[in-house]
Amino acid sequence: MELTFWDRIVRAFQYDHAIWHNIFLTIIYVIAAACVFFAIRYIRGLIQKKERFSIAAFLSILIGPLVFPVILFLILSIALGGASSVTPGQNMVAFKTSDGEDAIALSTANFLANETGRYGTHGRTRYYAVALSPETGEEIWQTKLERGGEAELLGKTGDKLWYFTGNGLQVIALKSGKTLAKTTDFKGIQNQLPKQYKNYIVKNQFVYFKGLDGQFYQINPKNLTGQVAKGGIQATDFPESSVSGKRFETTQITTNPGNNQLVAFLSDKEMQSIQSGGDIETDLENERSYLYETKFVEQNKVAVSPEQKVSPQAFIAGEFILDPNKKRPPNDAFHKLTDFESQVTDTNSSSYSADYIRFARLTGGLGLSTSSKYLPLTTSKGDWLIWHCETTEMASNLKLSAFNPKTKTVSWTTDLHTSSISNTARQGDKLTLLSNGYLLEINLKNGDLKGYSFENDRFFSKKPE
């Protein structure tokens, strides 16, 4: 996915966001046009005078004037182009275009280098609202955001996208990318717009913010008017951090409804502590773990048998992805299977208290609180999705696998080519992932990956392993 030297040369002769580059490139093209004109004139003169053609004279006219400016242009373009970068924001919105095609809207920070050397790289950053096709990486529209600081997508209301620009708000039409309103257009509340992302939120098709006077305000997306909020918002609704993406919830423990047992990721270290009867502490490091199908309780004690391993495949830091749209029913077997007291027959035993604590530490460390809320994210084929790492290193690339709980087999595994995911969105059997440098789309039926590299402005596709 990295650009080759030839790719960088080809990229240099394409227009981009750098003004100096576009002016220099235009001058190159003008000189080239002039060289072609004089070369053709030279040939016509030879024909009229019936003189002998000289290849050296022809090349000196056609190429000579271009040599120095082109070499200088390539040196500057490759050097500064390599120092420039495009970084996506952490938030995104999935929508359908007017043609019914899938699209993703987000913000990008485009850093354009104008100087690089021993004292570092200098330049400027401009922020844009962008809509891309996750299928091809093709740009659908791009709109320059107001200057003011770090920009980020807040969310969507109807057919409008709301962006924080560092100085206030900018509203953009979802389908066309046209700017509908800027900070100065919000008459009456303009002076109350905060300059921190965490003081804005999109909720129930309204935009709320904490005014500079300490009051909560709401903006009606239909007429873009604002007023002091009379309800529907409270301080706890606003994000605690400046920018945070939206990722799926994950857990290391869930239940297989087919046989009324728990399915959990356990490392060899965790298995040893369970079998030894000592204190149980779940692994916090990126260790190899295996899937076990068990009840965690046998003869009134915490127990897991090696024979309960359901698959020989190891997962490094494996976790099930949960579906926030599918809440776990109150009568689900999971609740009983994670209640130690309901599974033992002798609560007066001398070892009951110790085993109760061991059971609570084990299930709690595996993600009991999260898994009790939601069911696993399931594909149309009935597979569960599993995050896991490629290696035990902290910055390891992530992988995504589909596990069939009925056949207890892995249907496919795909390398995501990134070590972090900031945002996720699912549309049918397509899962879109946003990372610090890529927009990825995975076909959940077969694991095929399509991706777009923001840094290299390149689309790529990969088959599962």
CSV table of C-alpha atoms in Angstrom, one decimal:
chain,number,residue,atom,x,y,z
A,1,MET,CA,0.0,0.0,0.0
A,2,GLU,CA,3.0,2.3,0.2
A,3,LEU,CA,3.7,4.5,-2.7
A,4,THR,CA,6.7,3.5,-4.9
A,5,PHE,CA,9.1,6.1,-6.2
A,6,TRP,CA,7.4,6.0,-9.6
A,7,ASP,CA,4.0,6.5,-7.9
A,8,ARG,CA,5.4,9.7,-6.3
A,9,ILE,CA,6.6,11.0,-9.7
A,10,VAL,CA,3.2,10.4,-11.2
A,11,ARG,CA,1.5,12.0,-8.2
A,12,ALA,CA,3.8,15.1,-8.6
A,13,PHE,CA,2.2,15.8,-12.0
A,14,GLN,CA,-1.3,15.9,-10.5
A,15,TYR,CA,-2.9,19.0,-9.0
A,16,ASP,CA,-3.5,19.0,-5.3
A,17,HIS,CA,-4.3,21.4,-2.4
A,18,ALA,CA,-0.8,23.1,-2.3
A,19,ILE,CA,-1.0,26.4,-4.1
A,20,TRP,CA,2.8,26.6,-4.8
A,21,HIS,CA,2.6,23.1,-6.3
A,22,ASN,CA,-0.3,23.9,-8.6
A,23,ILE,CA,1.3,27.2,-9.8
A,24,PHE,CA,4.7,25.5,-10.5
A,25,LEU,CA,2.9,22.6,-12.2
A,26,THR,CA,1.0,25.0,-14.4
A,27,ILE,CA,4.2,26.7,-15.4
A,28,ILE,CA,5.7,23.3,-16.3
A,29,TYR,CA,2.7,22.6,-18.5
A,30,VAL,CA,3.0,26.0,-20.2
A,31,ILE,CA,6.7,25.5,-20.9
A,32,ALA,CA,5.9,22.0,-22.2
A,33,ALA,CA,3.2,23.4,-24.5
A,34,ALA,CA,5.7,26.1,-25.8
A,35,CYS,CA,8.3,23.4,-26.4
A,36,VAL,CA,5.9,21.3,-28.4
A,37,PHE,CA,4.8,24.4,-30.4
A,38,PHE,CA,8.5,25.3,-31.3
A,39,ALA,CA,9.3,21.7,-32.0
A,40,ILE,CA,6.4,21.5,-34.5
A,41,ARG,CA,7.5,24.8,-36.0
A,42,TYR,CA,11.1,23.5,-36.4
A,43,ILE,CA,9.9,20.4,-38.3
A,44,ARG,CA,7.6,22.5,-40.6
A,45,GLY,CA,10.6,24.8,-41.3
A,46,LEU,CA,12.8,21.8,-42.3
A,47,ILE,CA,10.0,20.5,-44.6
A,48,GLN,CA,9.7,23.9,-46.3
A,49,LYS,CA,13.4,24.4,-46.7
A,50,LYS,CA,14.0,20.7,-47.5
A,51,GLU,CA,16.8,20.6,-44.9
A,52,ARG,CA,18.1,17.5,-43.2
A,53,PHE,CA,16.4,16.6,-39.8
A,54,SER,CA,18.7,16.7,-36.7
A,55,ILE,CA,17.5,14.6,-33.8
A,56,ALA,CA,19.8,16.6,-31.4
A,57,ALA,CA,18.4,19.9,-32.5
A,58,PHE,CA,14.8,18.6,-32.2
A,59,LEU,CA,15.4,17.2,-28.7
A,60,SER,CA,17.1,20.4,-27.6
A,61,ILE,CA,14.0,22.4,-28.6
A,62,LEU,CA,11.4,19.8,-27.2
A,63,ILE,CA,13.1,18.9,-24.0
A,64,GLY,CA,16.0,21.3,-23.3
A,65,PRO,CA,13.9,24.1,-21.7
A,66,LEU,CA,12.1,21.6,-19.5
A,67,VAL,CA,15.1,19.8,-17.9
A,68,PHE,CA,16.0,22.2,-15.1
A,69,PRO,CA,12.4,23.3,-14.1
A,70,VAL,CA,11.2,19.7,-14.1
A,71,ILE,CA,14.1,18.4,-12.0
A,72,LEU,CA,13.6,21.2,-9.5
A,73,PHE,CA,9.9,20.7,-9.5
A,74,LEU,CA,10.2,16.9,-8.8
A,75,ILE,CA,12.7,17.4,-6.0
A,76,LEU,CA,10.4,19.9,-4.3
A,77,SER,CA,7.3,17.9,-4.9
A,78,ILE,CA,8.6,14.6,-3.7
A,79,ALA,CA,10.4,16.1,-0.7
A,80,LEU,CA,7.5,18.2,0.5
A,81,GLY,CA,4.9,15.8,-0.7
A,82,GLY,CA,6.4,13.1,1.4
A,83,ALA,CA,6.3,15.4,4.4
A,84,SER,CA,2.6,16.4,3.8
A,85,SER,CA,-0.1,14.2,5.2
A,86,VAL,CA,-3.9,13.7,5.4
A,87,THR,CA,-5.4,12.5,8.7
A,88,PRO,CA,-9.0,11.5,9.1
A,89,GLY,CA,-11.1,12.6,12.1
A,90,GLN,CA,-12.4,10.1,14.6
A,91,ASN,CA,-16.1,10.4,13.8
A,92,MET,CA,-18.0,9.4,10.7
A,93,VAL,CA,-21.6,9.1,9.4
A,94,ALA,CA,-22.8,6.4,7.0
A,95,PHE,CA,-25.4,7.5,4.5
A,96,LYS,CA,-26.8,6.7,1.0
A,97,THR,CA,-26.0,9.0,-2.0
A,98,SER,CA,-28.7,10.2,-4.4
A,99,ASP,CA,-27.9,7.2,-6.5
A,100,GLY,CA,-28.5,4.8,-3.6
A,101,GLU,CA,-24.7,4.0,-3.1
A,102,ASP,CA,-23.1,3.7,0.3
A,103,ALA,CA,-21.1,6.7,1.5
A,104,ILE,CA,-19.2,7.8,4.5
A,105,ALA,CA,-18.9,11.5,5.7
A,106,LEU,CA,-16.1,12.6,8.0
A,107,SER,CA,-13.5,15.4,8.4
A,108,THR,CA,-9.9,15.4,7.3
A,109,ALA,CA,-6.9,17.4,8.4
A,110,ASN,CA,-4.7,18.1,5.4
A,111,PHE,CA,-1.2,19.2,6.4
A,112,LEU,CA,0.7,20.8,3.5
A,113,ALA,CA,4.5,21.1,4.0
A,114,ASN,CA,6.2,24.1,2.6
A,115,GLU,CA,9.6,23.6,4.2
A,116,THR,CA,11.5,20.6,5.4
A,117,GLY,CA,15.1,20.3,6.7
A,118,ARG,CA,17.3,19.7,9.6
A,119,TYR,CA,15.1,21.8,11.9
A,120,GLY,CA,11.9,19.9,11.1
A,121,THR,CA,9.0,20.3,8.8
A,122,HIS,CA,6.9,23.4,8.6
A,123,GLY,CA,3.6,24.1,6.8
A,124,ARG,CA,-0.1,24.6,7.5
A,125,THR,CA,-3.1,22.5,8.2
A,126,ARG,CA,-6.5,22.9,6.5
A,127,TYR,CA,-9.6,21.0,7.5
A,128,TYR,CA,-12.2,19.7,5.1
A,129,ALA,CA,-15.6,17.9,5.2
A,130,VAL,CA,-15.3,14.9,3.0
A,131,ALA,CA,-17.7,12.2,1.7
A,132,LEU,CA,-16.1,9.0,0.3
A,133,SER,CA,-17.3,5.8,-1.2
A,134,PRO,CA,-16.1,2.9,1.1
A,135,GLU,CA,-16.4,0.6,-1.9
A,136,THR,CA,-13.8,2.5,-4.1
A,137,GLY,CA,-12.3,5.3,-2.0
A,138,GLU,CA,-13.7,7.7,-4.6
A,139,GLU,CA,-14.3,11.2,-3.3
A,140,ILE,CA,-18.0,12.1,-3.6
A,141,TRP,CA,-17.6,15.7,-2.4
A,142,GLN,CA,-15.2,17.9,-0.5
A,143,THR,CA,-15.9,21.2,1.3
A,144,LYS,CA,-13.4,23.5,3.0
A,145,LEU,CA,-14.2,24.1,6.7
A,146,GLU,CA,-13.9,27.5,8.3
A,147,ARG,CA,-10.5,28.3,9.8
A,148,GLY,CA,-10.3,28.3,13.6
A,149,GLY,CA,-8.6,25.2,14.8
A,150,GLU,CA,-9.0,21.4,14.9
A,151,ALA,CA,-12.3,20.5,13.2
A,152,GLU,CA,-14.4,17.4,13.7
A,153,LEU,CA,-17.7,15.9,12.6
A,154,LEU,CA,-20.4,16.2,15.4
A,155,GLY,CA,-23.2,14.2,13.7
A,156,LYS,CA,-26.2,14.2,11.4
A,157,THR,CA,-29.7,15.5,11.7
A,158,GLY,CA,-31.9,14.6,8.8
A,159,ASP,CA,-30.1,15.7,5.6
A,160,LYS,CA,-27.6,17.9,7.4
A,161,LEU,CA,-24.1,17.3,8.7
A,162,TRP,CA,-22.9,19.3,11.6
A,163,TYR,CA,-19.2,20.1,11.9
A,164,PHE,CA,-17.3,21.7,14.8
A,165,THR,CA,-14.7,24.1,13.2
A,166,GLY,CA,-12.7,25.2,16.2
A,167,ASN,CA,-14.5,28.5,16.3
A,168,GLY,CA,-18.1,27.3,16.1
A,169,LEU,CA,-20.3,25.4,13.7
A,170,GLN,CA,-20.6,24.7,10.0
A,171,VAL,CA,-23.7,23.0,8.5
A,172,ILE,CA,-23.3,21.0,5.3
A,173,ALA,CA,-25.8,19.4,3.0
A,174,LEU,CA,-25.5,15.6,3.3
A,175,LYS,CA,-25.9,14.7,-0.4
A,176,SER,CA,-24.2,17.6,-2.1
A,177,GLY,CA,-21.6,18.9,0.4
A,178,LYS,CA,-22.9,22.4,0.0
A,179,THR,CA,-22.4,24.7,3.0
A,180,LEU,CA,-25.8,25.7,4.5
A,181,ALA,CA,-24.6,27.8,7.4
A,182,LYS,CA,-21.5,29.0,9.2
A,183,THR,CA,-20.9,30.4,12.6
A,184,THR,CA,-21.9,34.0,11.6
A,185,ASP,CA,-25.2,32.7,10.4
A,186,PHE,CA,-26.5,31.7,13.8
A,187,LYS,CA,-27.9,35.1,14.8
A,188,GLY,CA,-28.8,35.6,18.4
A,189,ILE,CA,-26.6,32.7,19.7
A,190,GLN,CA,-23.4,33.4,17.7
A,191,ASN,CA,-21.7,34.9,20.8
A,192,GLN,CA,-22.6,31.9,22.9
A,193,LEU,CA,-21.0,29.2,20.7
A,194,PRO,CA,-18.1,27.5,22.6
A,195,LYS,CA,-14.7,26.8,21.1
A,196,GLN,CA,-14.4,23.2,22.5
A,197,TYR,CA,-15.7,20.1,20.8
A,198,LYS,CA,-16.8,18.5,24.0
A,199,ASN,CA,-19.3,21.2,24.6
A,200,TYR,CA,-21.5,20.2,21.6
A,201,ILE,CA,-23.7,17.1,21.1
A,202,VAL,CA,-26.2,15.9,18.6
A,203,LYS,CA,-29.1,14.3,20.4
A,204,ASN,CA,-32.7,13.3,19.2
A,205,GLN,CA,-32.3,15.3,16.0
A,206,PHE,CA,-31.3,18.5,17.8
A,207,VAL,CA,-27.9,20.1,18.3
A,208,TYR,CA,-27.2,21.1,21.9
A,209,PHE,CA,-24.2,23.1,23.3
A,210,LYS,CA,-23.0,24.6,26.5
A,211,GLY,CA,-23.2,28.3,26.1
A,212,LEU,CA,-20.4,30.6,27.2
A,213,ASP,CA,-22.9,32.0,29.8
A,214,GLY,CA,-23.3,28.5,31.4
A,215,GLN,CA,-26.7,27.8,30.0
A,216,PHE,CA,-27.7,24.9,27.7
A,217,TYR,CA,-28.8,25.9,24.2
A,218,GLN,CA,-30.5,24.0,21.4
A,219,ILE,CA,-30.5,24.6,17.6
A,220,ASN,CA,-33.4,23.6,15.5
A,221,PRO,CA,-31.9,21.9,12.4
A,222,LYS,CA,-34.9,22.7,10.2
A,223,ASN,CA,-34.6,26.5,10.4
A,224,LEU,CA,-31.1,26.7,12.0
A,225,THR,CA,-32.4,28.9,14.8
A,226,GLY,CA,-31.2,28.6,18.4
A,227,GLN,CA,-32.5,29.3,21.9
A,228,VAL,CA,-32.0,28.4,25.5
A,229,ALA,CA,-32.9,24.7,25.9
A,230,LYS,CA,-36.0,24.1,28.1
A,231,GLY,CA,-35.3,20.4,28.5
A,232,GLY,CA,-34.1,17.2,26.9
A,233,ILE,CA,-30.4,17.8,27.8
A,234,GLN,CA,-28.3,17.6,30.9
A,235,ALA,CA,-24.6,17.9,31.7
A,236,THR,CA,-23.9,14.1,31.7
A,237,ASP,CA,-25.0,14.0,28.0
A,238,PHE,CA,-21.9,15.8,26.9
A,239,PRO,CA,-18.7,13.9,26.2
A,240,GLU,CA,-16.0,13.9,28.8
A,241,SER,CA,-13.0,14.1,26.4
A,242,SER,CA,-12.4,16.5,23.6
A,243,VAL,CA,-12.9,13.9,20.7
A,244,SER,CA,-13.9,10.3,21.0
A,245,GLY,CA,-15.0,7.9,18.3
A,246,LYS,CA,-17.7,5.4,18.3
A,247,ARG,CA,-16.5,1.8,18.6
A,248,PHE,CA,-18.4,-1.4,19.2
A,249,GLU,CA,-18.5,-2.8,22.7
A,250,THR,CA,-16.4,-5.9,23.2
A,251,THR,CA,-16.2,-8.8,25.7
A,252,GLN,CA,-14.4,-12.0,26.3
A,253,ILE,CA,-17.4,-13.9,27.5
A,254,THR,CA,-20.8,-14.6,26.1
A,255,THR,CA,-23.2,-17.5,25.8
A,256,ASN,CA,-24.1,-20.1,23.2
A,257,PRO,CA,-27.9,-20.4,23.2
A,258,GLY,CA,-27.7,-23.6,21.4
A,259,ASN,CA,-26.4,-25.6,24.3
A,260,ASN,CA,-26.9,-23.4,27.4
A,261,GLN,CA,-23.2,-22.8,28.0
A,262,LEU,CA,-20.8,-19.9,28.3
A,263,VAL,CA,-18.2,-19.3,25.6
A,264,ALA,CA,-15.1,-17.5,26.8
A,265,PHE,CA,-11.6,-16.6,25.8
A,266,LEU,CA,-9.0,-18.0,28.3
A,267,SER,CA,-5.3,-17.9,28.1
A,268,ASP,CA,-3.0,-20.8,29.3
A,269,LYS,CA,-2.1,-18.6,32.3
A,270,GLU,CA,-5.8,-18.2,33.3
A,271,MET,CA,-6.4,-21.9,32.8
A,272,GLN,CA,-3.5,-22.8,35.1
A,273,SER,CA,-4.9,-20.5,37.8
A,274,ILE,CA,-8.4,-22.0,37.5
A,275,GLN,CA,-7.1,-25.6,37.7
A,276,SER,CA,-4.7,-24.8,40.6
A,277,GLY,CA,-7.4,-23.4,42.8
A,278,GLY,CA,-5.4,-20.3,43.5
A,279,ASP,CA,-6.3,-16.6,43.0
A,280,ILE,CA,-7.7,-15.8,39.6
A,281,GLU,CA,-6.6,-12.7,37.7
A,282,THR,CA,-7.5,-12.3,34.1
A,283,ASP,CA,-4.6,-11.5,31.6
A,284,LEU,CA,-4.3,-7.8,30.8
A,285,GLU,CA,-1.5,-8.4,28.3
A,286,ASN,CA,-1.8,-9.5,24.6
A,287,GLU,CA,-1.6,-13.2,25.3
A,288,ARG,CA,-2.7,-16.2,23.2
A,289,SER,CA,-6.1,-17.3,24.2
A,290,TYR,CA,-8.5,-20.1,23.2
A,291,LEU,CA,-12.2,-20.5,23.1
A,292,TYR,CA,-13.8,-22.6,25.8
A,293,GLU,CA,-17.4,-23.7,26.1
A,294,THR,CA,-18.1,-24.3,29.7
A,295,LYS,CA,-20.3,-23.4,32.7
A,296,PHE,CA,-17.3,-22.4,34.9
A,297,VAL,CA,-18.9,-24.3,37.8
A,298,GLU,CA,-18.5,-28.0,38.4
A,299,GLN,CA,-19.3,-29.8,41.7
A,300,ASN,CA,-19.8,-26.4,43.5
A,301,LYS,CA,-16.4,-25.1,42.5
A,302,VAL,CA,-14.9,-23.0,39.7
A,303,ALA,CA,-13.7,-25.4,37.1
A,304,VAL,CA,-12.8,-25.5,33.4
A,305,SER,CA,-11.6,-28.7,31.7
A,306,PRO,CA,-9.0,-28.7,28.9
A,307,GLU,CA,-11.5,-30.9,27.0
A,308,GLN,CA,-13.9,-27.9,26.8
A,309,LYS,CA,-11.7,-26.1,24.4
A,310,VAL,CA,-13.9,-25.7,21.3
A,311,SER,CA,-11.3,-24.7,18.7
A,312,PRO,CA,-7.5,-25.3,18.3
A,313,GLN,CA,-7.0,-21.8,16.8
A,314,ALA,CA,-5.4,-19.3,19.2
A,315,PHE,CA,-6.5,-15.7,19.3
A,316,ILE,CA,-4.1,-13.0,20.6
A,317,ALA,CA,-6.2,-10.7,22.8
A,318,GLY,CA,-9.4,-12.1,21.3
A,319,GLU,CA,-12.7,-10.4,22.1
A,320,PHE,CA,-16.2,-10.8,20.8
A,321,ILE,CA,-17.8,-7.8,19.2
A,322,LEU,CA,-21.2,-7.0,20.7
A,323,ASP,CA,-24.2,-5.5,18.9
A,324,PRO,CA,-25.5,-2.3,20.6
A,325,ASN,CA,-28.8,-2.7,18.8
A,326,LYS,CA,-29.5,-6.1,20.3
A,327,LYS,CA,-30.0,-6.0,24.0
A,328,ARG,CA,-29.7,-9.2,25.9
A,329,PRO,CA,-33.1,-10.4,27.1
A,330,PRO,CA,-33.8,-10.6,30.8
A,331,ASN,CA,-34.6,-14.3,30.6
A,332,ASP,CA,-31.4,-15.1,28.7
A,333,ALA,CA,-29.4,-18.1,30.0
A,334,PHE,CA,-26.4,-15.9,30.3
A,335,HIS,CA,-27.7,-14.2,33.5
A,336,LYS,CA,-28.1,-17.6,35.3
A,337,LEU,CA,-24.8,-19.0,34.0
A,338,THR,CA,-22.9,-15.9,35.4
A,339,ASP,CA,-24.6,-16.2,38.8
A,340,PHE,CA,-22.5,-18.4,40.9
A,341,GLU,CA,-25.0,-18.8,43.7
A,342,SER,CA,-27.7,-20.2,41.4
A,343,GLN,CA,-25.4,-23.0,40.2
A,344,VAL,CA,-24.2,-24.4,43.5
A,345,THR,CA,-26.1,-26.7,45.8
A,346,ASP,CA,-24.3,-26.1,49.0
A,347,THR,CA,-23.9,-22.4,49.9
A,348,ASN,CA,-22.9,-23.3,53.5
A,349,SER,CA,-19.7,-25.0,52.4
A,350,SER,CA,-16.4,-23.7,53.9
A,351,SER,CA,-15.1,-23.1,50.4
A,352,TYR,CA,-18.2,-21.3,49.1
A,353,SER,CA,-16.9,-17.8,49.9
A,354,ALA,CA,-13.5,-18.3,48.3
A,355,ASP,CA,-15.0,-19.9,45.1
A,356,TYR,CA,-17.6,-17.2,44.9
A,357,ILE,CA,-14.8,-14.6,44.8
A,358,ARG,CA,-12.8,-16.6,42.3
A,359,PHE,CA,-15.9,-16.9,40.0
A,360,ALA,CA,-16.7,-13.1,40.3
A,361,ARG,CA,-13.1,-12.2,39.5
A,362,LEU,CA,-13.0,-14.5,36.5
A,363,THR,CA,-16.3,-13.5,34.9
A,364,GLY,CA,-15.8,-9.8,35.8
A,365,GLY,CA,-12.3,-9.7,34.2
A,366,LEU,CA,-13.7,-11.3,31.0
A,367,GLY,CA,-16.2,-8.5,30.6
A,368,LEU,CA,-19.4,-9.7,32.4
A,369,SER,CA,-20.8,-6.2,32.9
A,370,THR,CA,-20.7,-5.4,29.1
A,371,SER,CA,-21.8,-8.8,27.9
A,372,SER,CA,-24.8,-8.8,30.2
A,373,LYS,CA,-26.1,-5.8,28.2
A,374,TYR,CA,-25.8,-6.9,24.6
A,375,LEU,CA,-25.7,-10.0,22.3
A,376,PRO,CA,-22.8,-10.8,20.0
A,377,LEU,CA,-22.7,-9.1,16.6
A,378,THR,CA,-23.9,-11.7,14.2
A,379,THR,CA,-23.6,-11.9,10.4
A,380,SER,CA,-26.3,-13.1,8.1
A,381,LYS,CA,-24.7,-16.5,8.1
A,382,GLY,CA,-24.9,-16.7,11.9
A,383,ASP,CA,-21.2,-16.1,12.6
A,384,TRP,CA,-19.9,-14.1,15.5
A,385,LEU,CA,-17.3,-11.4,14.9
A,386,ILE,CA,-14.0,-11.5,16.9
A,387,TRP,CA,-11.3,-8.8,17.2
A,388,HIS,CA,-7.8,-10.0,17.8
A,389,CYS,CA,-4.2,-9.0,17.4
A,390,GLU,CA,-1.7,-10.2,14.8
A,391,THR,CA,1.2,-10.3,17.4
A,392,THR,CA,1.7,-9.8,21.1
A,393,GLU,CA,3.3,-6.4,20.5
A,394,MET,CA,1.3,-3.4,21.8
A,395,ALA,CA,1.1,-1.7,18.4
A,396,SER,CA,0.2,-4.9,16.6
A,397,ASN,CA,-2.1,-4.9,13.6
A,398,LEU,CA,-5.7,-5.9,14.3
A,399,LYS,CA,-7.5,-8.9,12.7
A,400,LEU,CA,-11.1,-9.7,12.3
A,401,SER,CA,-12.4,-13.2,12.3
A,402,ALA,CA,-15.9,-14.8,11.9
A,403,PHE,CA,-16.6,-17.7,14.2
A,404,ASN,CA,-19.5,-20.0,13.8
A,405,PRO,CA,-20.9,-21.0,17.2
A,406,LYS,CA,-22.8,-24.0,15.8
A,407,THR,CA,-19.9,-25.7,13.9
A,408,LYS,CA,-17.3,-24.2,16.2
A,409,THR,CA,-15.1,-23.2,13.3
A,410,VAL,CA,-13.6,-20.0,12.0
A,411,SER,CA,-15.2,-19.1,8.7
A,412,TRP,CA,-12.6,-16.4,7.7
A,413,THR,CA,-9.9,-14.2,9.1
A,414,THR,CA,-8.9,-10.8,7.7
A,415,ASP,CA,-5.9,-8.6,8.4
A,416,LEU,CA,-7.1,-5.0,8.9
A,417,HIS,CA,-3.6,-3.5,8.3
A,418,THR,CA,-4.1,-1.0,11.2
A,419,SER,CA,-3.4,-1.1,14.9
A,420,SER,CA,-6.3,1.0,16.1
A,421,ILE,CA,-9.9,1.6,15.2
A,422,SER,CA,-11.6,5.0,16.1
A,423,ASN,CA,-15.0,4.5,14.6
A,424,THR,CA,-17.3,1.7,13.3
A,425,ALA,CA,-20.5,1.5,11.3
A,426,ARG,CA,-22.5,-1.4,10.0
A,427,GLN,CA,-24.8,-1.4,6.9
A,428,GLY,CA,-26.2,-4.9,6.3
A,429,ASP,CA,-23.4,-7.3,5.6
A,430,LYS,CA,-20.8,-4.5,5.2
A,431,LEU,CA,-18.8,-3.3,8.2
A,432,THR,CA,-17.0,0.1,7.8
A,433,LEU,CA,-14.1,0.9,10.0
A,434,LEU,CA,-12.2,4.2,10.4
A,435,SER,CA,-8.7,4.1,11.7
A,436,ASN,CA,-5.9,6.7,12.0
A,437,GLY,CA,-5.0,6.4,8.4
A,438,TYR,CA,-7.5,4.1,6.6
A,439,LEU,CA,-11.2,3.8,5.7
A,440,LEU,CA,-11.9,0.1,5.6
A,441,GLU,CA,-14.9,-1.9,4.5
A,442,ILE,CA,-15.3,-5.6,5.2
A,443,ASN,CA,-17.8,-7.9,3.5
A,444,LEU,CA,-19.1,-9.9,6.5
A,445,LYS,CA,-20.2,-12.8,4.2
A,446,ASN,CA,-16.7,-13.7,3.0
A,447,GLY,CA,-14.2,-11.4,4.8
A,448,ASP,CA,-13.1,-9.5,1.7
A,449,LEU,CA,-11.5,-6.2,2.6
A,450,LYS,CA,-11.6,-3.0,0.6
A,451,GLY,CA,-9.7,0.0,1.9
A,452,TYR,CA,-8.7,3.6,1.2
A,453,SER,CA,-5.4,5.1,2.4
A,454,PHE,CA,-5.7,8.7,3.3
A,455,GLU,CA,-1.9,9.2,3.4
A,456,ASN,CA,-1.3,7.7,-0.1
A,457,ASP,CA,-4.7,8.6,-1.6
A,458,ARG,CA,-4.9,5.0,-2.8
A,459,PHE,CA,-7.6,2.3,-2.9
A,460,PHE,CA,-6.7,-1.3,-2.2
A,461,SER,CA,-8.4,-4.6,-1.7
A,462,LYS,CA,-7.4,-7.8,0.1
A,463,LYS,CA,-8.7,-11.3,0.4
A,464,PRO,CA,-9.0,-13.1,3.8
A,465,GLU,CA,-6.2,-15.3,5.0
